[in-house]
């Protein structure tokens, strides 16, 4: 089990994968595996798994064709932070009035979304980067 | 068509109860034919088709336990074919007394094995069952879900073994959402929770398309969804309330959310 790296700094894990719904099982297995090895309780493991699933499927439906999803996990002593990013032709943020958003906020301790404009304003690609960030804190009163 | 005289009494008894008596002579007939006689296949077909209602009847007795009905009928039918092939009419028992336990055994085995994806070895299934049981026990004691290391200490397993067992749970076949819940397992009528759910949903932008999707969910799935997202109960609390394992709650929730998302995608403008 890991709780950060040896020097106490957070452990970072990144996955780059095609933004298609059929890849969801891979991403949620990774999320569950990370939470399990960080010794989160079974409810928190299941919640993170569901939340990651929800966040990724939201971005997958918003991603540009043939886009790749970047999933970054950051495991520290007291929380797991997850940021998923997809390039999109639209600068629209995922709606915070949707049922999916309610799912995310119920399952995690922190939820945020933002959009970065194109790196180069003159770029032909006109690609925006849409992000969703989640954090799940270790349940209080747990040893470790 | 001889060889059935000896079981005449049994046959008469059967005929009043089952309606399969007209098939009985075919077993003896088939038994007397040489292995390569084409009529054997014909008789075997007739025997299997003729007894199909028996397989359906047994499948029905096991339905509403989380395995889709069609799967059960298929498994029961396989059991029936086995029974027809293995039945020896000269042994003195009638076919039904032989077939019923055979078919039921087949269905039970399906519950034990085939609800899992094919590749999970028995060791892992047993490990997963042990973890499930320990998890329920520890949740009771701790008042919250246990961690993998707590499960490991309780079961005297290494962390890696616990991880393996937990992961095996994810390979468990996701049950069909259309599978209805048996009525007696439903302890909490939803009537009053639906109103609350509506209120909480009213602020959601695709409320109009979401609402019918939620309403069309099977009762248990809707109940789990409501308890988790509108009553903020944990999966362990829900598991306890409904009387299934936390892992099962987790699987059902994953499935339900997936279906809601698909439903919303199919109807994006929320007509």
Coordinates of C-alpha atoms in Angstrom, one line a residue:
Chain A
X1 CA 0.0 0.0 0.0
X2 CA 1.2 3.5 -0.7
X3 CA 0.6 6.7 1.1
X4 CA 2.7 9.1 -0.9
X5 CA 6.3 8.5 -1.8
X6 CA 9.1 7.7 0.7
X7 CA 10.0 11.3 1.3
X8 CA 6.4 12.1 2.1
X9 CA 5.6 14.0 -1.2
X10 CA 2.5 13.0 -3.0
X11 CA 2.5 10.1 -5.5
X12 CA 1.6 11.1 -9.0
X13 CA 0.0 8.7 -11.5
X14 CA -1.0 9.7 -15.0
X15 CA -2.9 7.8 -17.6
X16 CA -3.4 8.9 -21.2
X17 CA -6.1 7.1 -23.0
X18 CA -8.5 7.4 -26.0
X19 CA -11.6 9.5 -25.1
X20 CA -14.1 6.8 -25.8
X21 CA -16.7 5.3 -23.5
X22 CA -15.4 1.8 -23.9
X23 CA -12.2 2.8 -22.1
X24 CA -14.2 3.7 -18.9
X25 CA -13.7 0.3 -17.3
X26 CA -9.9 0.8 -17.5
X27 CA -10.0 4.2 -15.9
X28 CA -12.3 3.2 -13.1
X29 CA -10.3 0.1 -12.3
X30 CA -7.2 2.3 -12.0
X31 CA -9.1 4.7 -9.7
X32 CA -10.3 1.9 -7.5
X33 CA -6.9 0.3 -7.4
X34 CA -5.2 3.5 -6.4
X35 CA -7.8 4.2 -3.6
X36 CA -7.5 0.6 -2.4
X37 CA -3.7 0.7 -2.2
X38 CA -3.9 4.0 -0.4
X39 CA -6.0 2.1 2.1
X40 CA -9.2 4.2 1.8
X41 CA -12.3 2.5 3.3
X42 CA -14.5 0.5 0.9
X43 CA -17.2 3.2 0.7
X44 CA -14.6 5.8 -0.3
X45 CA -13.0 3.4 -2.8
X46 CA -16.4 2.8 -4.4
X47 CA -17.3 6.5 -4.4
X48 CA -14.1 7.5 -6.0
X49 CA -14.6 4.8 -8.6
X50 CA -18.1 6.1 -9.5
X51 CA -17.0 9.7 -9.5
X52 CA -14.1 9.1 -11.8
X53 CA -16.4 7.2 -14.0
X54 CA -18.9 10.1 -14.1
X55 CA -16.3 12.8 -14.6
X56 CA -14.6 10.9 -17.5
X57 CA -17.8 10.1 -19.3
X58 CA -18.8 13.7 -19.1
X59 CA -15.6 14.8 -20.7
X60 CA -15.6 12.0 -23.2
X61 CA -19.0 13.1 -24.6
X62 CA -17.5 16.7 -24.9
X63 CA -14.2 15.8 -26.4
X64 CA -13.0 16.5 -29.9
X65 CA -13.1 13.6 -32.3
X66 CA -10.2 11.2 -31.7
X67 CA -9.3 13.1 -28.6
X68 CA -7.2 11.6 -25.8
X69 CA -8.2 11.8 -22.2
X70 CA -5.5 12.7 -19.6
X71 CA -6.2 11.3 -16.1
X72 CA -3.9 12.5 -13.4
X73 CA -4.1 11.1 -9.8
X74 CA -2.2 12.6 -7.0
X75 CA -2.2 10.6 -3.8
X76 CA -1.2 12.3 -0.6
X77 CA -1.6 11.2 3.0
X78 CA -5.0 12.7 3.5
X79 CA -6.6 12.7 0.0
X80 CA -6.6 11.5 -3.5
X81 CA -6.9 14.3 -6.1
X82 CA -8.0 13.5 -9.6
X83 CA -7.9 15.8 -12.7
X84 CA -9.2 14.7 -16.0
X85 CA -8.6 16.7 -19.1
X86 CA -9.9 16.5 -22.7
X87 CA -9.3 18.8 -25.7
X88 CA -12.5 20.1 -27.0
X89 CA -13.5 22.4 -29.9
X90 CA -15.9 24.2 -27.5
X91 CA -15.0 26.3 -24.6
X92 CA -18.2 25.3 -22.7
X93 CA -17.7 24.1 -19.1
X94 CA -19.6 21.0 -18.0
X95 CA -22.9 22.2 -16.5
X96 CA -23.0 22.4 -12.7
X97 CA -26.8 22.1 -12.8
X98 CA -26.8 18.6 -14.3
X99 CA -27.6 15.4 -12.5
X100 CA -24.1 14.3 -13.3
X101 CA -22.7 17.2 -11.3
X102 CA -24.9 16.3 -8.4
X103 CA -23.4 12.8 -8.6
X104 CA -19.9 14.2 -8.5
X105 CA -20.5 16.5 -5.6
X106 CA -22.3 13.8 -3.6
X107 CA -19.5 11.3 -4.1
X108 CA -16.5 13.6 -3.5
X109 CA -15.3 16.3 -1.1
X110 CA -14.2 18.7 -3.8
X111 CA -15.4 19.2 -7.3
X112 CA -14.3 21.9 -9.8
X113 CA -14.3 22.4 -13.6
X114 CA -12.5 24.9 -15.8
X115 CA -11.5 25.5 -19.4
X116 CA -8.2 26.7 -20.7
X117 CA -8.2 28.5 -24.0
X118 CA -5.9 27.6 -26.9
X119 CA -2.3 27.8 -25.9
X120 CA -1.6 29.9 -29.0
X121 CA -4.3 32.4 -29.7
X122 CA -3.4 32.3 -33.4
X123 CA -3.5 28.5 -33.6
X124 CA -5.5 26.9 -36.3
X125 CA -6.7 24.1 -34.1
X126 CA -8.7 26.3 -31.8
X127 CA -8.5 23.7 -29.2
X128 CA -9.7 24.3 -25.6
X129 CA -8.8 22.1 -22.7
X130 CA -11.7 21.1 -20.5
X131 CA -10.9 19.9 -17.0
X132 CA -12.8 18.3 -14.1
X133 CA -11.1 18.1 -10.7
X134 CA -12.2 15.9 -7.9
X135 CA -10.8 15.2 -4.4
X136 CA -11.7 12.4 -2.1
X137 CA -10.5 12.8 1.5
X138 CA -9.6 9.9 3.7
X139 CA -12.4 9.2 6.1
X140 CA -11.8 10.8 9.5
X141 CA -11.0 8.5 12.4
X142 CA -9.2 6.0 10.2
X143 CA -5.8 4.8 11.3
X144 CA -3.0 5.9 9.0
Chain B
X1 CA -42.6 -49.5 -27.1
X2 CA -42.3 -51.9 -24.3
X3 CA -40.4 -51.9 -21.0
X4 CA -42.7 -49.4 -19.3
X5 CA -45.1 -51.9 -17.7
X6 CA -43.0 -52.1 -14.6
X7 CA -43.4 -48.4 -13.8
X8 CA -47.1 -48.3 -14.7
X9 CA -48.2 -47.3 -11.2
X10 CA -45.7 -44.5 -11.1
X11 CA -46.7 -43.4 -14.5
X12 CA -50.3 -43.1 -13.5
X13 CA -49.4 -41.1 -10.5
X14 CA -47.3 -38.8 -12.7
X15 CA -49.9 -38.4 -15.3
X16 CA -52.3 -36.9 -12.9
X17 CA -49.7 -34.4 -11.7
X18 CA -47.5 -33.5 -14.6
X19 CA -48.8 -34.1 -18.1
X20 CA -45.6 -35.6 -19.3
X21 CA -46.8 -39.2 -19.3
X22 CA -47.1 -39.4 -23.0
X23 CA -43.3 -38.9 -23.3
X24 CA -42.3 -41.7 -20.9
X25 CA -42.4 -44.6 -23.5
X26 CA -40.0 -42.8 -25.7
X27 CA -37.2 -43.2 -23.2
X28 CA -37.5 -47.0 -23.4
X29 CA -37.8 -46.8 -27.1
X30 CA -34.6 -44.7 -27.3
X31 CA -32.7 -46.9 -25.0
X32 CA -33.4 -49.9 -27.2
X33 CA -32.1 -48.2 -30.4
X34 CA -28.5 -48.7 -31.4
X35 CA -26.2 -45.7 -30.8
X36 CA -26.0 -44.7 -34.5
X37 CA -29.7 -45.0 -35.3
X38 CA -30.9 -41.7 -36.7
X39 CA -34.2 -42.1 -34.9
X40 CA -32.4 -41.6 -31.6
X41 CA -31.8 -37.9 -32.4
X42 CA -35.4 -37.5 -33.3
X43 CA -36.6 -39.1 -30.1
X44 CA -34.1 -37.1 -28.1
X45 CA -35.4 -33.9 -29.7
X46 CA -39.0 -34.8 -28.9
X47 CA -38.1 -35.6 -25.3
X48 CA -36.2 -32.4 -24.7
X49 CA -38.9 -30.2 -26.4
X50 CA -41.7 -32.1 -24.6
X51 CA -40.1 -31.5 -21.2
X52 CA -39.2 -27.9 -21.8
X53 CA -42.0 -26.6 -19.6
X54 CA -40.3 -28.4 -16.8
X55 CA -37.1 -26.4 -17.4
X56 CA -39.1 -23.2 -17.6
X57 CA -40.9 -24.1 -14.4
X58 CA -37.6 -24.7 -12.5
X59 CA -36.1 -21.5 -13.9
X60 CA -39.1 -19.5 -12.7
X61 CA -38.5 -20.8 -9.2
X62 CA -35.1 -19.3 -9.2
X63 CA -35.9 -16.0 -10.9
X64 CA -35.8 -12.6 -9.1
X65 CA -32.5 -13.4 -7.5
X66 CA -30.4 -11.1 -9.6
X67 CA -29.8 -13.4 -12.6
X68 CA -31.7 -12.7 -15.8
X69 CA -34.6 -15.0 -16.4
X70 CA -33.6 -15.9 -20.0
X71 CA -30.2 -17.1 -18.7
X72 CA -31.9 -19.3 -16.1
X73 CA -34.1 -20.9 -18.7
X74 CA -31.1 -21.5 -20.9
X75 CA -29.2 -23.1 -18.1
X76 CA -32.2 -25.2 -17.0
X77 CA -32.6 -26.3 -20.6
X78 CA -29.0 -27.5 -20.7
X79 CA -29.7 -29.3 -17.5
X80 CA -32.7 -30.9 -19.0
X81 CA -30.7 -32.1 -22.1
X82 CA -28.1 -33.6 -19.8
X83 CA -30.9 -35.3 -17.9
X84 CA -32.5 -36.7 -21.1
X85 CA -29.1 -38.0 -22.2
X86 CA -28.2 -39.6 -18.9
X87 CA -31.5 -41.1 -17.9
X88 CA -31.6 -44.9 -17.8
X89 CA -35.2 -46.0 -17.9
X90 CA -34.3 -49.5 -16.8
X91 CA -33.1 -48.3 -13.4
X92 CA -36.7 -48.2 -12.2
X93 CA -37.0 -44.5 -11.4
X94 CA -39.2 -42.3 -13.4
X95 CA -37.7 -39.5 -15.5
X96 CA -39.1 -36.6 -13.4
X97 CA -37.6 -37.8 -10.1
X98 CA -34.3 -38.0 -12.0
X99 CA -34.6 -34.8 -14.0
X100 CA -35.8 -32.3 -11.3
X101 CA -32.7 -32.6 -9.1
X102 CA -30.4 -32.7 -12.1
X103 CA -31.9 -29.5 -13.6
X104 CA -32.0 -27.7 -10.2
X105 CA -28.4 -28.7 -9.6
X106 CA -27.4 -27.1 -12.9
X107 CA -29.2 -23.9 -12.0
X108 CA -27.7 -23.8 -8.6
X109 CA -24.2 -24.2 -10.1
X110 CA -25.0 -21.3 -12.4
X111 CA -25.6 -19.1 -9.4
X112 CA -22.4 -20.2 -7.8
X113 CA -20.2 -20.0 -10.9
X114 CA -21.6 -18.4 -14.0
X115 CA -22.6 -15.1 -12.4
X116 CA -18.9 -14.4 -12.5
X117 CA -17.0 -13.6 -15.6
X118 CA -15.4 -16.8 -16.8
X119 CA -11.8 -16.1 -15.8
X120 CA -12.1 -15.7 -12.1
X121 CA -10.6 -18.8 -10.4
X122 CA -12.5 -20.4 -7.6
X123 CA -9.9 -19.4 -5.1
X124 CA -10.6 -15.7 -5.9
X125 CA -14.3 -16.2 -5.7
X126 CA -14.0 -17.7 -2.3
X127 CA -11.6 -15.0 -1.3
X128 CA -14.1 -12.4 -2.5
X129 CA -16.9 -14.1 -0.5
X130 CA -14.8 -14.1 2.6
X131 CA -14.0 -10.4 2.2
X132 CA -17.7 -9.7 1.7
X133 CA -18.6 -11.4 4.9
X134 CA -15.8 -9.8 6.8
X135 CA -16.7 -6.4 5.4
X136 CA -20.3 -6.7 6.6
X137 CA -19.1 -7.8 10.1
X138 CA -16.5 -5.1 10.4
X139 CA -18.9 -2.4 9.2
X140 CA -21.2 -3.4 12.0
X141 CA -18.5 -3.1 14.5
X142 CA -16.8 0.0 13.3
X143 CA -19.9 2.0 12.2
X144 CA -18.3 2.6 8.8
X145 CA -16.8 0.6 5.9
X146 CA -13.5 -1.1 6.7
X147 CA -10.3 -0.4 4.8
X148 CA -8.3 -3.1 3.0
X149 CA -5.7 -3.3 5.8
X150 CA -8.5 -3.8 8.4
X151 CA -9.9 -6.6 6.3
X152 CA -6.4 -8.1 6.0
X153 CA -5.9 -8.1 9.8
X154 CA -9.3 -9.5 10.4
X155 CA -8.9 -12.3 7.9
X156 CA -5.2 -12.8 8.4
X157 CA -4.5 -12.0 4.8
X158 CA -1.7 -10.0 3.2
X159 CA -2.7 -6.7 1.6
X160 CA -2.0 -8.1 -1.8
X161 CA -4.5 -10.9 -1.1
X162 CA -7.1 -8.5 0.0
X163 CA -6.6 -6.4 -3.2
X164 CA -6.9 -9.5 -5.3
X165 CA -10.1 -10.5 -3.6
X166 CA -11.6 -7.0 -3.9
X167 CA -10.7 -6.8 -7.6
X168 CA -12.3 -10.2 -8.2
X169 CA -15.6 -8.6 -7.0
X170 CA -15.5 -6.2 -10.0
X171 CA -15.4 -9.2 -12.3
X172 CA -18.7 -10.4 -11.0
X173 CA -21.2 -10.3 -13.8
X174 CA -23.2 -7.1 -13.7
X175 CA -26.8 -8.1 -13.4
X176 CA -29.4 -7.0 -15.9
X177 CA -31.1 -3.8 -14.7
X178 CA -34.3 -5.2 -16.1
X179 CA -34.2 -7.9 -13.5
X180 CA -37.0 -7.2 -11.1
X181 CA -36.5 -7.4 -7.4
X182 CA -38.4 -10.1 -5.6
X183 CA -41.2 -8.3 -3.8
X184 CA -40.5 -9.7 -0.3
X185 CA -36.9 -8.2 -0.3
X186 CA -38.3 -4.7 -0.6
X187 CA -38.5 -3.4 3.0
X188 CA -38.8 0.3 2.3
X189 CA -41.8 1.4 0.2
X190 CA -40.7 4.2 -2.0
X191 CA -43.9 6.2 -2.0
X192 CA -42.7 8.9 0.4
X193 CA -39.1 9.0 -0.9
X194 CA -40.2 9.8 -4.4
X195 CA -41.7 13.2 -3.4
X196 CA -38.4 14.2 -1.8
X197 CA -36.5 13.1 -4.8
X198 CA -38.6 15.2 -7.1
X199 CA -38.0 18.3 -5.0
X200 CA -34.2 17.7 -5.0
X201 CA -34.3 17.0 -8.8
X202 CA -36.3 20.1 -9.6
X203 CA -33.2 22.3 -9.9
X204 CA -31.5 19.9 -12.2
X205 CA -31.4 21.2 -15.8
X206 CA -32.5 18.1 -17.6
X207 CA -35.1 17.3 -15.0
X208 CA -37.8 16.7 -17.6
X209 CA -35.8 13.9 -19.3
X210 CA -34.2 12.6 -16.1
X211 CA -37.4 12.1 -14.2
X212 CA -39.0 9.5 -16.5
X213 CA -35.7 7.7 -16.6
X214 CA -35.5 7.4 -12.9
X215 CA -39.1 6.4 -12.7
X216 CA -38.6 3.6 -15.1
X217 CA -35.7 2.1 -13.1
X218 CA -36.5 -1.1 -11.3
X219 CA -37.6 -0.5 -7.7
X220 CA -34.3 -1.6 -6.1
X221 CA -32.1 0.5 -8.4
X222 CA -34.3 3.5 -7.9
X223 CA -34.2 3.0 -4.2
X224 CA -30.4 2.8 -4.1
X225 CA -30.0 5.8 -6.3
X226 CA -32.4 7.8 -4.0
X227 CA -30.7 6.8 -0.8
X228 CA -27.2 7.6 -2.2
X229 CA -27.8 10.8 -4.0
X230 CA -30.8 12.3 -2.3
X231 CA -30.5 11.0 1.2
X232 CA -26.7 10.9 1.3
X233 CA -26.4 7.5 2.8
X234 CA -23.1 5.6 2.3
X235 CA -23.0 2.4 0.2
X236 CA -22.5 0.4 3.4
X237 CA -25.5 2.0 5.1
X238 CA -27.6 1.2 1.9
X239 CA -26.3 -2.3 1.8
X240 CA -27.4 -2.8 5.4
X241 CA -30.8 -1.3 4.8
X242 CA -31.6 -3.3 1.7
X243 CA -29.9 -6.5 2.8
X244 CA -27.3 -7.0 0.1
X245 CA -23.5 -6.6 0.1
X246 CA -21.8 -3.2 -0.3
X247 CA -20.1 -4.6 -3.4
X248 CA -23.4 -5.4 -4.8
X249 CA -24.7 -1.9 -4.1
X250 CA -21.6 -0.6 -5.8
X251 CA -22.2 -2.7 -8.9
X252 CA -25.9 -1.7 -9.1
X253 CA -25.1 2.0 -8.7
X254 CA -22.4 1.9 -11.5
X255 CA -24.9 0.2 -13.8
X256 CA -27.7 2.6 -12.9
X257 CA -25.6 5.7 -13.5
X258 CA -24.4 4.3 -16.8
X259 CA -28.0 3.7 -17.9
X260 CA -29.1 7.2 -16.8
X261 CA -26.3 8.7 -18.8
X262 CA -27.1 6.7 -21.9
X263 CA -30.8 7.7 -21.5
X264 CA -29.9 11.4 -21.2
X265 CA -27.6 11.2 -24.2
X266 CA -30.3 9.6 -26.2
X267 CA -32.6 12.6 -25.4
X268 CA -30.2 15.5 -25.2
X269 CA -32.8 18.4 -25.4
X270 CA -35.0 17.0 -22.7
X271 CA -38.2 17.3 -24.7

